CSV table of C-alpha atoms in Angstrom, one decimal:
chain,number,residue,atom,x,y,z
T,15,UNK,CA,0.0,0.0,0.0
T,16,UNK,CA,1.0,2.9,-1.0
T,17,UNK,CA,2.5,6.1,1.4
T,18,UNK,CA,2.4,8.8,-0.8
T,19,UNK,CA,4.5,10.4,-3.5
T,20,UNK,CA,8.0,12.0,-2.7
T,21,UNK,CA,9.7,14.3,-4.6
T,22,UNK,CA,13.4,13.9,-3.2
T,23,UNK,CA,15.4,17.4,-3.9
T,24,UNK,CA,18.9,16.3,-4.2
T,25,UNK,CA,18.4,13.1,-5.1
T,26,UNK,CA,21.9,11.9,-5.9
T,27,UNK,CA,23.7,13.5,-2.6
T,28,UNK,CA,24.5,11.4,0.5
T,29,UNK,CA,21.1,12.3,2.3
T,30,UNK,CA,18.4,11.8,-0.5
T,31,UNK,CA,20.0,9.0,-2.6
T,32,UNK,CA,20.0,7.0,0.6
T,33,UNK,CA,16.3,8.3,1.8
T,34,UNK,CA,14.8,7.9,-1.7
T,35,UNK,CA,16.2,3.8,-0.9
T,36,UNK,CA,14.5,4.3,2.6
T,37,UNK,CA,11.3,5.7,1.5
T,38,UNK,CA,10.7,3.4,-1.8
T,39,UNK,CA,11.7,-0.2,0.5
T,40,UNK,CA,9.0,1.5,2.8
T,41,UNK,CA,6.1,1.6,-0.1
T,42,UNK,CA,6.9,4.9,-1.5
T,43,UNK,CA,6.5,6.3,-4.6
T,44,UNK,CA,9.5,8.3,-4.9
T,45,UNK,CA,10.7,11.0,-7.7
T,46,UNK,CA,14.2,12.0,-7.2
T,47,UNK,CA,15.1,15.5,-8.5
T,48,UNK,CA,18.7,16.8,-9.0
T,49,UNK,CA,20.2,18.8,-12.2
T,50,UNK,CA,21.7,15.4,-13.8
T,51,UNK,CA,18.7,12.4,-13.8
T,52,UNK,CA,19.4,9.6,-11.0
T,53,UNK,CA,19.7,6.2,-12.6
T,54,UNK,CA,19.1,4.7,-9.0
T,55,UNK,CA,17.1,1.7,-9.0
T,56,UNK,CA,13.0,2.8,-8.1
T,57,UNK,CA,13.1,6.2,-8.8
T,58,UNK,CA,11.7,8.0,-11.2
T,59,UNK,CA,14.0,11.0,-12.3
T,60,UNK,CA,13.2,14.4,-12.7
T,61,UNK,CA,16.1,16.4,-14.1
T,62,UNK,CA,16.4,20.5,-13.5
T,63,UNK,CA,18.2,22.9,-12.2
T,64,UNK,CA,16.2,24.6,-9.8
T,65,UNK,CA,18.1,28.4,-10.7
T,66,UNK,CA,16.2,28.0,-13.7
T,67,UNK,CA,12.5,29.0,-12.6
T,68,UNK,CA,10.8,27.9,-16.0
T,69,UNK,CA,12.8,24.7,-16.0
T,70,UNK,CA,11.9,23.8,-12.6
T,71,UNK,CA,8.3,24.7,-13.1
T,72,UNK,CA,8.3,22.5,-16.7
T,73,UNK,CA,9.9,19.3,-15.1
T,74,UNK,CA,7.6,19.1,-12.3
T,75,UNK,CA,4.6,19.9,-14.2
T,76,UNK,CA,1.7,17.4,-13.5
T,77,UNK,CA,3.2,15.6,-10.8
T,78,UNK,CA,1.3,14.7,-8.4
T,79,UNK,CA,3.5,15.0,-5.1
T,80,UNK,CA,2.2,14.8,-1.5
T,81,UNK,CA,5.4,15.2,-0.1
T,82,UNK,CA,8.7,17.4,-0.5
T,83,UNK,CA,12.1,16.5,1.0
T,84,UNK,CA,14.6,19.3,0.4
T,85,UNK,CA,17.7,18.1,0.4
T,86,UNK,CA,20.5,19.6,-1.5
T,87,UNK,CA,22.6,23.0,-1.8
T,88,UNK,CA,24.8,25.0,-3.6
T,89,UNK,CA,27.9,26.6,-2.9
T,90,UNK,CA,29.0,30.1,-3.9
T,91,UNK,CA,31.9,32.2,-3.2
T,92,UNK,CA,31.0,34.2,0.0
T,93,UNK,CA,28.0,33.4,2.4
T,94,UNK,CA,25.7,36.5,0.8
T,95,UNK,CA,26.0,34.7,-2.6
T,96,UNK,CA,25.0,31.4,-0.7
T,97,UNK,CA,21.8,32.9,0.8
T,98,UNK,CA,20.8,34.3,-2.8
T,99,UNK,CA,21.2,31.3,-4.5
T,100,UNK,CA,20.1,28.8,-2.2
T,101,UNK,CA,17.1,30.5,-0.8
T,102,UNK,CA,15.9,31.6,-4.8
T,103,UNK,CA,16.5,27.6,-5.6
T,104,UNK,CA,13.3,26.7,-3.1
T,105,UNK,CA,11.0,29.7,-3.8
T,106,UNK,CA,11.5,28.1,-7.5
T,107,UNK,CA,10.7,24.5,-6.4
T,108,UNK,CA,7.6,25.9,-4.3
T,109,UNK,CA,6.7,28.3,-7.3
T,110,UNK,CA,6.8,25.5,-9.7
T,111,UNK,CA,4.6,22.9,-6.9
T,112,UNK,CA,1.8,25.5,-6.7
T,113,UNK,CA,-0.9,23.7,-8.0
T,114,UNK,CA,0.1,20.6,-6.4
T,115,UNK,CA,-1.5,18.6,-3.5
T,116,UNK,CA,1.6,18.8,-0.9
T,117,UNK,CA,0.8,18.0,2.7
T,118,UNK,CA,3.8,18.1,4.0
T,119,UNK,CA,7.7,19.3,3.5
T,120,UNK,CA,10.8,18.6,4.9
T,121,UNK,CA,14.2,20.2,4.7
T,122,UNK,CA,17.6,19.1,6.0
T,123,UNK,CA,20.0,21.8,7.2
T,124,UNK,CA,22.9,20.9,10.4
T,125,UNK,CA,24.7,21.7,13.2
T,126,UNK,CA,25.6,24.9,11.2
T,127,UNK,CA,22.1,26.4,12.9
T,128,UNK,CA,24.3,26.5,15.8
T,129,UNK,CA,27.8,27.0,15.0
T,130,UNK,CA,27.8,29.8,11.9
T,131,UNK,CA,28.6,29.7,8.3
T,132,UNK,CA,31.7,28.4,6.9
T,133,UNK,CA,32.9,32.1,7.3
T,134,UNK,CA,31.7,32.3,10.6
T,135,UNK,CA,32.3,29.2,12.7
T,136,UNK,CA,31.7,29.5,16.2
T,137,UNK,CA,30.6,33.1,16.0
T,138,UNK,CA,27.4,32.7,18.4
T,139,UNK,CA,29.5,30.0,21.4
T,140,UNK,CA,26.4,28.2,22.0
T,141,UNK,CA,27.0,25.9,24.6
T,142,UNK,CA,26.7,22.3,24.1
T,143,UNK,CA,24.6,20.4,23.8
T,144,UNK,CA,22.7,22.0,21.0
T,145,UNK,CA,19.1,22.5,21.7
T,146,UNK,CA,16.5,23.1,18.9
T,147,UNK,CA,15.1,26.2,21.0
T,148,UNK,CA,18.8,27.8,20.7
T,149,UNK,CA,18.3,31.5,19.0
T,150,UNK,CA,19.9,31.8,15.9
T,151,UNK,CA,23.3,33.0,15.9
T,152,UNK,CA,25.3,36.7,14.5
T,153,UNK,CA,26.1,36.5,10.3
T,154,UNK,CA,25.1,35.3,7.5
T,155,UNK,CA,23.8,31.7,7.2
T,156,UNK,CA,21.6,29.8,4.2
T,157,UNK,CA,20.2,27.8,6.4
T,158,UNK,CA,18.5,30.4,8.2
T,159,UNK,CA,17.1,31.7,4.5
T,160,UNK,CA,15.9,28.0,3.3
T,161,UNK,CA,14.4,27.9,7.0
T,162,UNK,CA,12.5,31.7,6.1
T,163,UNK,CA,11.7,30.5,2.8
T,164,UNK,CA,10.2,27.3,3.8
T,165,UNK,CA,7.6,28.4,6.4
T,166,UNK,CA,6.6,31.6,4.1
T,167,UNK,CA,5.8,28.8,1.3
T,168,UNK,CA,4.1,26.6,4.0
T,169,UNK,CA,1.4,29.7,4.9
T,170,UNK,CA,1.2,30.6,1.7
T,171,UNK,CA,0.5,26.8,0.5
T,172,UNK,CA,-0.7,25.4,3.2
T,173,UNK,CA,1.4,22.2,3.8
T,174,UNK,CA,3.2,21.1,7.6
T,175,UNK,CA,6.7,21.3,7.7
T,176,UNK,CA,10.0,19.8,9.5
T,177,UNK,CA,13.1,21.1,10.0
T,178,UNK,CA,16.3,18.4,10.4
T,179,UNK,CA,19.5,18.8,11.8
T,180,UNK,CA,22.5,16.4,10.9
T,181,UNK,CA,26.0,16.7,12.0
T,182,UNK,CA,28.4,15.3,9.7
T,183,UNK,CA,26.2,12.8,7.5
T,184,UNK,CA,28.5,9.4,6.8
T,185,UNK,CA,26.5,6.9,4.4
T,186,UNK,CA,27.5,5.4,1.0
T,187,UNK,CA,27.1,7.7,-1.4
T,188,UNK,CA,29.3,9.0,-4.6
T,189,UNK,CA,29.7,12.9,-6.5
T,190,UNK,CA,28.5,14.8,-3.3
T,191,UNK,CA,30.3,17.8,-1.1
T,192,UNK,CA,30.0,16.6,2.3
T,193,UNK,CA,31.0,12.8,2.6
T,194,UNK,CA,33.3,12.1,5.5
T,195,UNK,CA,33.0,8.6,5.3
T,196,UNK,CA,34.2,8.2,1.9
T,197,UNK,CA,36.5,10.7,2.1
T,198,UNK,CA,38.5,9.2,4.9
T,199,UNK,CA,38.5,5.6,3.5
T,200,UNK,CA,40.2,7.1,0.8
T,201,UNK,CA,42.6,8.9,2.4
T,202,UNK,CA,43.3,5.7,4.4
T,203,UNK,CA,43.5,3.7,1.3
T,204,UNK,CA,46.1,6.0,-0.1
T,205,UNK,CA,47.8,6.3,3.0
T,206,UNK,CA,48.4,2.1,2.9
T,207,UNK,CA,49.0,1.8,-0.8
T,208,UNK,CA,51.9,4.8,-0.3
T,209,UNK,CA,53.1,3.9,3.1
T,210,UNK,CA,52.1,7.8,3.8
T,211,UNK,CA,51.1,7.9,7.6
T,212,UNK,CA,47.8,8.1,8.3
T,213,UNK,CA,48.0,11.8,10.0
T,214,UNK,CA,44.8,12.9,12.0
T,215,UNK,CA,44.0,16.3,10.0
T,216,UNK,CA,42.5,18.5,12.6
T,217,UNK,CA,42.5,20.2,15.1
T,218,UNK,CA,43.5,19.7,18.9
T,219,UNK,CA,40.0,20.5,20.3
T,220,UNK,CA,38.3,17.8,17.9
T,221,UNK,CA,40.8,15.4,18.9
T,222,UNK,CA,40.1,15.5,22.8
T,223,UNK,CA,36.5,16.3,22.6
T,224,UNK,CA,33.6,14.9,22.5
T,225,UNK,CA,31.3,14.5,19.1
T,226,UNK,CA,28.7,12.8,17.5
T,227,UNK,CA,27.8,12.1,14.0
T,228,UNK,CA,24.5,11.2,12.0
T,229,UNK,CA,23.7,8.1,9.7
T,230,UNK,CA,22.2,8.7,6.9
T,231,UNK,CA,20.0,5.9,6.9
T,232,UNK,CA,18.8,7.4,10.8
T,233,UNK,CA,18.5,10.6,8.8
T,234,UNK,CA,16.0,8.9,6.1
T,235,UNK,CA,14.6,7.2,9.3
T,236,UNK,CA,13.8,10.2,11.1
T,237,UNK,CA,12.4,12.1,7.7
T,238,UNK,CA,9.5,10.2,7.5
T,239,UNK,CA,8.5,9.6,11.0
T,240,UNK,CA,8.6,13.3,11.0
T,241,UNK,CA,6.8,13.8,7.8
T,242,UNK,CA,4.0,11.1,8.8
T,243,UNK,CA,3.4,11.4,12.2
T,244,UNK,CA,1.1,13.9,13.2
T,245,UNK,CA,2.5,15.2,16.4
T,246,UNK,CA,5.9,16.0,15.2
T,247,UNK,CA,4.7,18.3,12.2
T,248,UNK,CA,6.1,22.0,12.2
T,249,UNK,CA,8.9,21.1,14.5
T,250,UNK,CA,12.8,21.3,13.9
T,251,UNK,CA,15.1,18.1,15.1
T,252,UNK,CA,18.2,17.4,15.5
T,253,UNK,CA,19.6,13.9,14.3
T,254,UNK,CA,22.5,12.2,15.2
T,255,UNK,CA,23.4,8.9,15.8
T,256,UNK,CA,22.6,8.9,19.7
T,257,UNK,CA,26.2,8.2,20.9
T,258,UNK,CA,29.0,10.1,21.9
T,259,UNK,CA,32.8,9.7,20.7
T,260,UNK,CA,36.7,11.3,20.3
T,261,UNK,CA,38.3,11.2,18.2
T,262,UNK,CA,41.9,10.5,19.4
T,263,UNK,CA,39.9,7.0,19.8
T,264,UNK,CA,38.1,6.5,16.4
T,265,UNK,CA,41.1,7.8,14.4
T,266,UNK,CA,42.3,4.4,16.0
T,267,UNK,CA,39.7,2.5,15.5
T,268,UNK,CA,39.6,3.6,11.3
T,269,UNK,CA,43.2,2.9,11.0
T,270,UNK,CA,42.9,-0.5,12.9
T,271,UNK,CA,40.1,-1.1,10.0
T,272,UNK,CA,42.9,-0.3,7.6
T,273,UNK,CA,45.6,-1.7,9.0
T,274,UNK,CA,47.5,1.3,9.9
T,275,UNK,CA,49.0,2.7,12.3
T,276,UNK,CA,47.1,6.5,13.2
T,277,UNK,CA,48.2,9.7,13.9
T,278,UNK,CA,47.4,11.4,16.3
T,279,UNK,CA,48.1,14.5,18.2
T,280,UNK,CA,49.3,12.8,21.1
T,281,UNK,CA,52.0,11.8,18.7
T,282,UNK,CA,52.7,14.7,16.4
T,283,UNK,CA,53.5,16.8,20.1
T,284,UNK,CA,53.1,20.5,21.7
T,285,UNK,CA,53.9,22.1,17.8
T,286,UNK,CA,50.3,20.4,17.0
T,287,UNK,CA,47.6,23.1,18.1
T,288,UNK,CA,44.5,24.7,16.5
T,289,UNK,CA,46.5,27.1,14.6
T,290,UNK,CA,45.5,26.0,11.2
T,291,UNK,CA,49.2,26.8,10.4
T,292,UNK,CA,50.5,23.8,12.7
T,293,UNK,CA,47.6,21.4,11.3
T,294,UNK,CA,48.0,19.2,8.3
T,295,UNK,CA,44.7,19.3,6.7
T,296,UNK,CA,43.6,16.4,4.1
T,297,UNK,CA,43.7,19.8,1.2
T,298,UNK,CA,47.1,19.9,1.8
T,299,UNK,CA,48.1,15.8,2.8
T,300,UNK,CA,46.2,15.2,-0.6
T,301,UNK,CA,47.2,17.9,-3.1
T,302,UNK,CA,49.1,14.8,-5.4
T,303,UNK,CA,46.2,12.3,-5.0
T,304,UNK,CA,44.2,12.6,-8.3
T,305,UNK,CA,47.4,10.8,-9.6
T,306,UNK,CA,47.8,8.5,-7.1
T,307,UNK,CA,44.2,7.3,-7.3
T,308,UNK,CA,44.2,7.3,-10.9
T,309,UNK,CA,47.3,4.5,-10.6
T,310,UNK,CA,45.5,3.0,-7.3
T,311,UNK,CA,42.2,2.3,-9.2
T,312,UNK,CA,43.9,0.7,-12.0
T,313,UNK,CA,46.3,-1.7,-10.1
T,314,UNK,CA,42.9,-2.9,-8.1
T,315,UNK,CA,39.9,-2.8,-10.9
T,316,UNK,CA,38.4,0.0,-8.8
T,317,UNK,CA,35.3,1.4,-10.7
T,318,UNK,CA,35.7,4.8,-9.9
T,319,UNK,CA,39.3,5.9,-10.8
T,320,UNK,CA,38.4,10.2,-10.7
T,321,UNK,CA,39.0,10.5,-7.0
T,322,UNK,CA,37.3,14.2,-7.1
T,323,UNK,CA,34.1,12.0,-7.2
T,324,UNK,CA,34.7,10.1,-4.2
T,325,UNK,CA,36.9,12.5,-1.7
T,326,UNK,CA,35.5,15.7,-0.4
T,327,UNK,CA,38.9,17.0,1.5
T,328,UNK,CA,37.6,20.9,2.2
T,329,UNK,CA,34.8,19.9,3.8
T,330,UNK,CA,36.2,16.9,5.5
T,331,UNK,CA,38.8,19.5,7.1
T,332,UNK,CA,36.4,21.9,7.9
T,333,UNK,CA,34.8,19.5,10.4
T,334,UNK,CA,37.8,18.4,11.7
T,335,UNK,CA,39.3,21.9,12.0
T,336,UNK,CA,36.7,23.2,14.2
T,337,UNK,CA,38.4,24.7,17.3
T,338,UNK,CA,34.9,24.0,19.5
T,339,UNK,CA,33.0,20.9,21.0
T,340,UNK,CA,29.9,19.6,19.1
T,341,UNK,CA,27.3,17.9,20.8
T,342,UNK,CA,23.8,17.9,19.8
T,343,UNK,CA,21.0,17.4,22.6
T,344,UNK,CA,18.6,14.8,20.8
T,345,UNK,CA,15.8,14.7,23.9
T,346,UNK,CA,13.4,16.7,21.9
T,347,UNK,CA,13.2,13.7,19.3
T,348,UNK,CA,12.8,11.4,21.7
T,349,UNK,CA,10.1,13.0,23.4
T,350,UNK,CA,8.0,13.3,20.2
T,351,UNK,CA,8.5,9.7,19.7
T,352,UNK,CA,12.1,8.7,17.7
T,353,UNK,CA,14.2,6.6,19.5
T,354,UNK,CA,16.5,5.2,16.5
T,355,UNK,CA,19.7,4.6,17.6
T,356,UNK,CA,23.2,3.9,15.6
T,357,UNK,CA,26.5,3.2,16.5
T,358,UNK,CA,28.9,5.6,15.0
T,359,UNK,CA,31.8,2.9,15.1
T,360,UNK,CA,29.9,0.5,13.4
T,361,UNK,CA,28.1,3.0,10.7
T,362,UNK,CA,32.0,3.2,9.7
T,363,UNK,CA,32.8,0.4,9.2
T,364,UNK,CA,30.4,-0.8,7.5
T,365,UNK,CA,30.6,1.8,5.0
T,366,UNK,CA,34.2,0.5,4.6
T,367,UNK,CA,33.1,-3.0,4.2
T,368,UNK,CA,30.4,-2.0,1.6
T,369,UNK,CA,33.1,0.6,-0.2
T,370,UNK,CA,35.8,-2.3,-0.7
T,371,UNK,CA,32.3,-5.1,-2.0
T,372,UNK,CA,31.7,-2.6,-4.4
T,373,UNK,CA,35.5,-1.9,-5.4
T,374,UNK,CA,35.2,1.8,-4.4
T,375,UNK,CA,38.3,1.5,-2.6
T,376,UNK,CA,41.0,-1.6,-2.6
């Protein structure tokens, strides 16, 4: 029986390709919409670039879609240019749904609520946990103008709403910005084919502090509970995992996986701070490692040997770089009835283990 009909937003990324699996092995029917057409298995693809108003209104024309799930973004140049084109990208999608019968939509932001833009990290000090109820902080920030946008379209339309909260998505997933997962079994892989040691990137703070990290199959999870479950409508939610780690411990535990031996600060001594000038980010670790993968992929069959479609190294550093704990406070879920739990350690590995089956990495 039948759910309803999804329109995914960002259908190829780490957070829809894996909810559009979620929501079409749950009964779904499920149209996945990103600029280049998903060939993933069950969807039906819809193919437009959402800056273009008239070719977002002409792809979605006639569809009948009961549900949105936003979950994709663009990146410009400076934070201004990121609210412009990010915010005019859903009034588009909204514009172009008009006449449609949606009852609900859902869009996926992060822990950036809390912690700024990428120009602005840590510019409001929240304390942690992060709560829901936390005011927005000083500067700049998309999310804030996707949130805007979203409940103006939601009066205007008439639909419920969610708002959801990841930090750090891992899942498997290929082509996207922000996939630490990947990214670090890469780095790991060239780090064992090259006999490179495998150097913790970041900072000191993220090395002896604690963190946590969402799934992106507890993501998909939490997406339609929300979305289908009375109670919860026009609420934001965080999602994460539900447990805690360092990561002085789990850069062990990845390189055990690899069979290296890690870096970590404790090692590299007092020189290793968060001055981003005593740091070795992945950026700078990895500036040779388009060649390397190209000979890495062809010595092992690897399917994919472009490694700018598997490794995200910016963003991967910016997360690791952060010179603040990041905690998120997941008792509002809870109360409204989510209790899905993962753990981080395990939502690693196997990642790795479904990476290597599908001869993503040796």
């Amino acid at each position: 029986m039948r759910k309803g009909t999804a329109l995914v937003v960002g259908a190829t990324g780490i957070t829809g390709s894996n909810l559009a699996s979620h929501l079409i092995a749950s009964g779904w029917t499920v149209y996945g919409l990103s600029r280049r057409a998903t060939e993933q298995s069950g969807v039906i693809p819809v193919a437009a670039d959402l800056l273009d108003p008239s070719a977002t209104e002409q792809a979605l024309a006639g569809l009948a879609i009961t549900h949105v799930f936003y979950c994709t973004w663009i990146r410009r140049d400076s934070e201004k240019a990121n609210v412009e084109a990010n915010s005019q990208m859903m009034r588009n999608l909204f514009a172009a749904l008009e006449t449609a019968p949606v009852a609900h939509a859902s869009l996926v932001t992060g822990t950036k609520q809390y912690l700024g833009s990428f120009e602005a990290y840590g510019s409001g000090r929240i304390e942690t946990p992060f709560r829901e109820s936390e005011p927005r902080v000083p500067g700049d920030n998309f999310y804030y103008a996707l949130e805007d946008v979203l409940f103006e379209a939601a009066e205007r339309q008439g639909f419920t709403w969610n708002v959801h909260r990841p930090h750090t998505v891992i899942g498997h997933a290929r082509g996207n910005a922000m996939n630490m997962g990947v990214t670090l079994a890469v780095y790991a892989s060239i780090c064992r084919e090259t006999g490179r040691a495998f150097v913790f990137p970041g900072s000191r703070t993220q090395w002896n502090a604690l963190t946590d990290m969402t799934d992106a199959l507890v993501l998909a999870r939490q997406m339609e509970w929300a979305a289908t479950t009375p109670g919860a409508a026009n609420q934001a939610f965080n999602t994460v995992n539900g447990d805690v780690f360092r990561w002085r411990r789990m850069w062990h535990e990845i390189g055990e996986y690899f069979g290296l031996e890690a870096q970590g600060l404790e090692i590299q001594g007092p020189a290793a701070s968060d001055d981003p000038a005593s740091m070795q980010p992945l950026e700078t670790q990895m500036a040779d490692a388009e060649s390397i993968w190209r000979e890495i992929a062809a010595k092992h069959g690897l399917v994919e040997p472009d490694v700018t479609k598997l490794a995200s190294w910016w963003h991967t550093d910016a997360d690791l770089g952060r010179d603040q704990e990041c905690v998120n406070d997941t008792t509002k879920s809870r109360d409204f009835g989510f209790d899905h739990f993962r753990e981080t350690r395990a939502a690693f590995l196997d990642l790795f283990d479904r990476l290597r089956a599908e001869r993503i990495i040796p």
